[in-house]
XYZ file of C-alpha atoms in Angstrom:
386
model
C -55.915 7.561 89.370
C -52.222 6.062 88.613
C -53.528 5.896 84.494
C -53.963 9.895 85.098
C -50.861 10.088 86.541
C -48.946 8.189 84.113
C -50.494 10.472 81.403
C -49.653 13.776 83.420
C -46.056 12.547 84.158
C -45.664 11.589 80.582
C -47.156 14.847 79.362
C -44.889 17.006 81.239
C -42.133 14.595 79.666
C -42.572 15.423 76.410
C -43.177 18.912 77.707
C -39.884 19.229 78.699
C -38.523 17.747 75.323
C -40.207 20.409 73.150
C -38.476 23.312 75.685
C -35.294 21.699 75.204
C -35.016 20.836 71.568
C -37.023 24.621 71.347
C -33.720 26.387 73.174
C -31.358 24.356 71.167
C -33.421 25.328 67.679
C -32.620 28.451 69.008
C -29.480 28.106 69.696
C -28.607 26.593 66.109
C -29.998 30.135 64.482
C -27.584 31.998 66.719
C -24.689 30.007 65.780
C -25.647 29.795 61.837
C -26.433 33.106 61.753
C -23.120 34.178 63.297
C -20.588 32.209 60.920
C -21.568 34.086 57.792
C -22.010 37.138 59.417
C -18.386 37.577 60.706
C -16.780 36.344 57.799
C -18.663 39.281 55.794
C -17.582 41.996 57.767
C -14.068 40.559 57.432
C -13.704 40.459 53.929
C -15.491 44.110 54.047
C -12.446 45.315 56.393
C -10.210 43.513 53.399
C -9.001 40.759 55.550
C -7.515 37.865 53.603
C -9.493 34.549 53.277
C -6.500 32.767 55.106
C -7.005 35.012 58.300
C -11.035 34.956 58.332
C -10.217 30.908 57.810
C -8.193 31.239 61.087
C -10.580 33.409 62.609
C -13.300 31.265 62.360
C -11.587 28.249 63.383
C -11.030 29.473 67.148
C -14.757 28.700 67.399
C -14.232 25.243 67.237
C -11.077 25.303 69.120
C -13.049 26.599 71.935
C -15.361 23.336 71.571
C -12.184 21.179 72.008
C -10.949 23.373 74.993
C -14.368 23.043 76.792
C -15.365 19.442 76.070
C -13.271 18.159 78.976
C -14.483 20.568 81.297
C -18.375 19.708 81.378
C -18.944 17.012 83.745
C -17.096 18.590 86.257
C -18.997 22.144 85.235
C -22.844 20.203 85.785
C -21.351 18.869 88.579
C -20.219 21.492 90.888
C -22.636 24.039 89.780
C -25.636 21.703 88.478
C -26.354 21.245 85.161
C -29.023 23.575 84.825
C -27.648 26.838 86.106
C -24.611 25.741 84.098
C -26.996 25.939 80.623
C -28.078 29.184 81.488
C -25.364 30.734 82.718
C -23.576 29.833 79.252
C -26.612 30.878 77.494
C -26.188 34.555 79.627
C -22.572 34.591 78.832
C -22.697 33.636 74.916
C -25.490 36.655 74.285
C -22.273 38.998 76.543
C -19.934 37.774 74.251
C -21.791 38.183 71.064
C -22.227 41.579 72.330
C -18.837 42.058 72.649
C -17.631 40.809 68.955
C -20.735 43.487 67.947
C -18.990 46.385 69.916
C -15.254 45.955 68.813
C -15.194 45.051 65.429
C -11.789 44.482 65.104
C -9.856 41.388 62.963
C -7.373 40.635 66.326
C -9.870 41.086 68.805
C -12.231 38.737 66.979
C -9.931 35.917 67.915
C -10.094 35.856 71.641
C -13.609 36.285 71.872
C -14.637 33.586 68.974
C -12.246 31.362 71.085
C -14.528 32.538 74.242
C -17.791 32.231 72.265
C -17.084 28.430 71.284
C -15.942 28.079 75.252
C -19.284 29.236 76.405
C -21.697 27.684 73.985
C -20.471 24.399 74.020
C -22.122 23.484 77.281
C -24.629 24.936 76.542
C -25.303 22.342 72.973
C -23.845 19.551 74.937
C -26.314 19.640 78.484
C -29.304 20.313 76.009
C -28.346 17.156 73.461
C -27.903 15.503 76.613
C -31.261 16.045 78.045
C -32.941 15.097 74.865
C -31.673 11.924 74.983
C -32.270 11.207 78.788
C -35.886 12.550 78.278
C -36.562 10.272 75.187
C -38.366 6.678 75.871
C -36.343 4.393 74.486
C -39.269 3.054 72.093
C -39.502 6.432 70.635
C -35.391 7.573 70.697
C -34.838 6.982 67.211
C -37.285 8.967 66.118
C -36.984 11.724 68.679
C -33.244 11.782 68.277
C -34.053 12.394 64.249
C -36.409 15.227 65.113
C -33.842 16.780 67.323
C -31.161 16.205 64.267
C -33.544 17.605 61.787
C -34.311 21.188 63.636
C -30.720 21.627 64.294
C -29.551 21.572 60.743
C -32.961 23.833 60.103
C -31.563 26.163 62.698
C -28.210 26.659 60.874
C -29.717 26.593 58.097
C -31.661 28.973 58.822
C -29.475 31.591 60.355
C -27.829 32.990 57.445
C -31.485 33.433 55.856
C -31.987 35.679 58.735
C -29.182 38.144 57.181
C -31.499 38.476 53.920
C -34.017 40.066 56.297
C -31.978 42.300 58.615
C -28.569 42.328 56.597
C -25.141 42.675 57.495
C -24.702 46.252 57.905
C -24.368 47.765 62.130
C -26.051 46.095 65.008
C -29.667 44.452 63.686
C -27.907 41.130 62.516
C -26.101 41.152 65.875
C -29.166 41.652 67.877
C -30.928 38.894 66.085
C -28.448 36.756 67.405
C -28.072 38.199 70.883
C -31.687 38.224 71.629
C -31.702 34.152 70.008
C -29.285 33.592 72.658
C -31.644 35.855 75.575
C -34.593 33.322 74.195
C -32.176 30.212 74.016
C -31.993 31.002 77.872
C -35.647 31.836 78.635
C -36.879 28.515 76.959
C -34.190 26.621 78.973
C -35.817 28.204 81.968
C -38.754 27.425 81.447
C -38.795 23.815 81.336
C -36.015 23.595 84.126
C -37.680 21.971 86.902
C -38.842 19.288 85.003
C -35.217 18.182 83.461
C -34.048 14.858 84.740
C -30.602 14.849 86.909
C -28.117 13.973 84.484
C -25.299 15.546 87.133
C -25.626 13.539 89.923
C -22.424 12.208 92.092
C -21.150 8.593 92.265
C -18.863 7.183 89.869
C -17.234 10.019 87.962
C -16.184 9.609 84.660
C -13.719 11.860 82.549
C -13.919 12.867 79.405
C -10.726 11.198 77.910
C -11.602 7.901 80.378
C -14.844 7.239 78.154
C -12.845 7.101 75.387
C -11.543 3.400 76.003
C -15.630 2.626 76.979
C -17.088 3.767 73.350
C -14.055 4.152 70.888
C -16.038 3.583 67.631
C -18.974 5.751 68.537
C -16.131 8.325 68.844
C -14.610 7.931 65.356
C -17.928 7.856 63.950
C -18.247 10.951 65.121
C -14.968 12.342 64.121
C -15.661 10.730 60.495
C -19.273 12.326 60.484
C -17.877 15.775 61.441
C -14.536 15.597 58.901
C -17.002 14.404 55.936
C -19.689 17.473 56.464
C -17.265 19.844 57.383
C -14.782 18.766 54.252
C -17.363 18.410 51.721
C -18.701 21.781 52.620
C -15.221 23.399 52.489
C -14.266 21.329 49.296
C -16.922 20.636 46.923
C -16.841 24.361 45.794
C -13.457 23.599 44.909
C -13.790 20.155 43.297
C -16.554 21.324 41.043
C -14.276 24.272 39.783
C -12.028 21.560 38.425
C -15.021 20.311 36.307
C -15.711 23.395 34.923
C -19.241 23.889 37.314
C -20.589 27.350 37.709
C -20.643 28.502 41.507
C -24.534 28.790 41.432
C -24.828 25.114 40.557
C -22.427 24.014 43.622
C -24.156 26.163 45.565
C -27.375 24.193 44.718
C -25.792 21.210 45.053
C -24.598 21.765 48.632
C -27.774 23.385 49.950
C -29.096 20.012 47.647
C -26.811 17.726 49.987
C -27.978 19.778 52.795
C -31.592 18.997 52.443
C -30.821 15.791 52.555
C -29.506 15.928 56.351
C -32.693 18.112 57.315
C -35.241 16.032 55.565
C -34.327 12.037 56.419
C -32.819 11.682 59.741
C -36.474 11.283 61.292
C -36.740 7.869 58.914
C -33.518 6.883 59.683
C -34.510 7.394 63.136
C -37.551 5.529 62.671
C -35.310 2.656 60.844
C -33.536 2.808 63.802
C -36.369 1.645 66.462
C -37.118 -1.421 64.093
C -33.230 -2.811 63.566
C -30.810 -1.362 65.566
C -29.007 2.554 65.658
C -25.444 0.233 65.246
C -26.788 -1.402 62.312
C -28.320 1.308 60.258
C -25.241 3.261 60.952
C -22.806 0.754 59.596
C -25.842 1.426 56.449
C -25.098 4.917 56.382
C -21.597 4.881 56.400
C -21.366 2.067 53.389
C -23.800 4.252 51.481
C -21.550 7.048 52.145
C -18.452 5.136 50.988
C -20.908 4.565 47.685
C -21.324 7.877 47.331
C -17.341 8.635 47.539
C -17.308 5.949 44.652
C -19.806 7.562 42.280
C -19.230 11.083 42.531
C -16.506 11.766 40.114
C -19.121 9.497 37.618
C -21.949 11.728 38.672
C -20.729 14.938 39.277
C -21.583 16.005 35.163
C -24.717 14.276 34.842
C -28.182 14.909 36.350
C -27.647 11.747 38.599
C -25.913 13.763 41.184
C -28.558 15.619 42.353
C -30.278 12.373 44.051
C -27.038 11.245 44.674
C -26.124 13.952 46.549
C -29.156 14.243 48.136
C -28.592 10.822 49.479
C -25.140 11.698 50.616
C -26.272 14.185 52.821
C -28.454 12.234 54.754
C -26.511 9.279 54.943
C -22.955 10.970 56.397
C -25.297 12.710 58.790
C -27.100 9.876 59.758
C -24.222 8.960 61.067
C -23.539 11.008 63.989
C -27.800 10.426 64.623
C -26.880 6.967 65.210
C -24.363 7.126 67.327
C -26.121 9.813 69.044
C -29.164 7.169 69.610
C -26.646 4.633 70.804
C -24.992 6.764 73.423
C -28.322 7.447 74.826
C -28.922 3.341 74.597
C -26.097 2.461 76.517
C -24.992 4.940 79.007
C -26.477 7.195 81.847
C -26.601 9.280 84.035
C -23.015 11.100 84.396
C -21.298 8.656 82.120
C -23.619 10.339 79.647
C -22.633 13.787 80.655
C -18.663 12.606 79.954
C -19.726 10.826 76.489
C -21.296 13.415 75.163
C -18.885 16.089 75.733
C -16.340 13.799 74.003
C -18.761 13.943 71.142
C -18.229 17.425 71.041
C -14.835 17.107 71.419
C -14.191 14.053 68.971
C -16.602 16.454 66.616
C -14.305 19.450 66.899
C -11.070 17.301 66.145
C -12.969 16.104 62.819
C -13.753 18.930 62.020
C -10.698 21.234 61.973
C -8.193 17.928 60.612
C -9.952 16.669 57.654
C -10.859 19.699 55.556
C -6.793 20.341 55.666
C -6.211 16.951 55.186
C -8.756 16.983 52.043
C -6.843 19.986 50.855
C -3.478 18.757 50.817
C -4.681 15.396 49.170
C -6.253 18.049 46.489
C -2.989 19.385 46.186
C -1.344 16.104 45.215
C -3.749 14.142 43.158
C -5.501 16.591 41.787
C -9.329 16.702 42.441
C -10.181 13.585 43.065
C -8.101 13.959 45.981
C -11.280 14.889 47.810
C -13.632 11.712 47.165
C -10.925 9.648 47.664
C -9.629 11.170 51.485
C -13.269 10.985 52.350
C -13.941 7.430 50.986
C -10.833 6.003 53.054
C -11.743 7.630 55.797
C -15.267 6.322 55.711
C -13.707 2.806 54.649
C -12.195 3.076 57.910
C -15.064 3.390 59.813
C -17.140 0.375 57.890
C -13.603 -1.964 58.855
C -13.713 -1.119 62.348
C -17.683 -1.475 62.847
C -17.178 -5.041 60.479
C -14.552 -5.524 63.371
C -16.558 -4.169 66.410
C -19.652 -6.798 65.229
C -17.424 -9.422 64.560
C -16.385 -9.355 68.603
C -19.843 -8.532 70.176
């Protein structure tokens, strides 16, 4: 009788960890479905690249703005009816951007739609983790990793089927959103209580608890989010066609989607601190060999590599949260994530750019390689003390 009810309780586990890596799969194809989208229908209207830049960086602004106010969101209102009153709320707002159409009024409500779907990413990454055994959290933190860059990924191959043209793209993406929200339901009642009173712990007072997990983060979100932004650019100063970049970033990109489950797995057997310390050294390799790559076949393994590896580093980290905190100190540390990702993401790719400027292209490797160096120094450091 108690070996049936182990296997019921544990199949309604992983139950409830298909529903919520299912709404946040969901959620991904919303999200990289609406990036592209916008910035179309922008540079249709003849809006300058600088202002559908600054359009689309309110969405992460809105990240940075909402991080902080999470915990104390699941709190008073639960964390549940939180999720899917944000999932409600991002399909309004969508609706909204849809209806008006209009450069200035874009701003506000891309600020608002980062607001409202950030809680939304944050409860369900946080459930995920809670709901994983910790045997199995390397690997289940990879799978979740994996389907989330398939989701963006796959969001602006939904605009090859429905276009760009009128509402049908912005449906798609309103009813993701309706789904996102219907999944979430449907697995509700058997989400753990990751909102529960006690000690109460900010976002910016987790900071001092888990530093280096938090500038892993901001190192893993400034190297995807510059190299994206930048390697367009950099291969222009070699003389590489646009369709070859473009293969080599959805190349680097395939990397991310297709090894974070091994890493995951390589996780379980060492440790998520030390295969993330691997991941960032390879990624400081990669810094190093890229300018001595970039014209020869090598690169496309290289590159390949790259991707997974400066991914794998926010997987990591991600697994080691979920190893060393609970309950609503994990609520607080993962909406610094966000934060800490958000903060990455909008100051590197500038910071990349100017160093362009000034040294010419290698200015890129060489901002993301000391930045990266960083990282490998202060885990060295970190090790050295535990």
């Amino acid at each position: 009788m108690a070996a049936a009810d182990s296997k019921t309780g544990e199949g309604m586990q992983w139950a409830a960890i298909t529903g919520v890596i299912a709404t946040v799969s969901v959620f991904a194809i919303a999200q990289g479905l609406s990036y592209p989208l916008l910035s179309f229908i922008l540079q249709r209207q003849g809006v300058s690249p600088a202002m559908i830049g600054l359009s689309a960086a309110m969405t992460p602004i809105g990240f940075i703005v909402s991080s902080p106010l999470i915990p104390g969101l699941a709190r008073r209102f639960g964390a549940g009816r939180t999720a899917l009153t944000c999932a409600a709320l991002s399909a309004v707002v969508l609706a909204l951007i849809g209806w008006t159409q209009n450069v200035y009024l874009w701003f506000p409500l891309r600020f608002l739609i980062g607001v409202v779907t950030n809680p939304l990413y944050v409860l369900s990454e946080i459930w995920v983790i809670a709901l994983a055994p910790p045997a199995r959290r390397g690997r289940i933190m990879g799978v979740y990793s994996t389907i989330i860059s398939a989701g963006f990924a796959a969001g602006p191959l939904c605009l090859l089927a429905v276009g760009t043209q009128g509402w049908p793209p912005f449906l798609v993406g309103i009813c993701a959103f309706v789904l996102c929200g219907m999944c979430l339901a449907s697995v509700l009642p058997r989400l753990p209580k990751v909102d529960e009173a006690g000690h109460r712990v900010s976002v910016l007072g987790f900071v001092p608890m888990a530093w280096l997990l938090l500038l892993a983060v901001i190192v893993a979100a400034g190297f995807e989010q510059g190299a994206l932004a930048l390697l367009p650019v950099y291969g222009n100063h070699y003389g590489i066609a646009e369709a070859r970049m473009s293969a080599l970033l959805s190349m680097m990109i395939a990397g991310n989607i297709a090894m974070q489950v091994p890493l995951g797995l390589l996780a379980e057997r060492l440790t998520a601190r030390l295969v993330r310390l691997a991941c960032v050294s390879l990624t400081v390799l990669g810094c190093v060999l890229l300018p001595l790559l970039i014209e020869t076949p090598l690169i496309w393994p290289m590159i390949f590599v790259w991707g997974a590896v400066s991914y794998g580093i926010y997987t990591m980290s991600i697994i080691e949260l979920g190893e060393r905190f609970t309950g609503s100190t994990l609520v607080a540390g993962n909406a610094a994530f966000s934060l800490m990702w958000g903060v990455g993401g909008i100051a590197v790719p500038p910071l990349a750019g100017s160093a362009m400027d000034i040294l010419g292209a290698r200015g890129l490797p060489i901002t993301l390689c000391l930045m990266c160096l960083a990282l490998t120094v202060a885990s060295l450091a970190g090790r050295a003390k535990a």
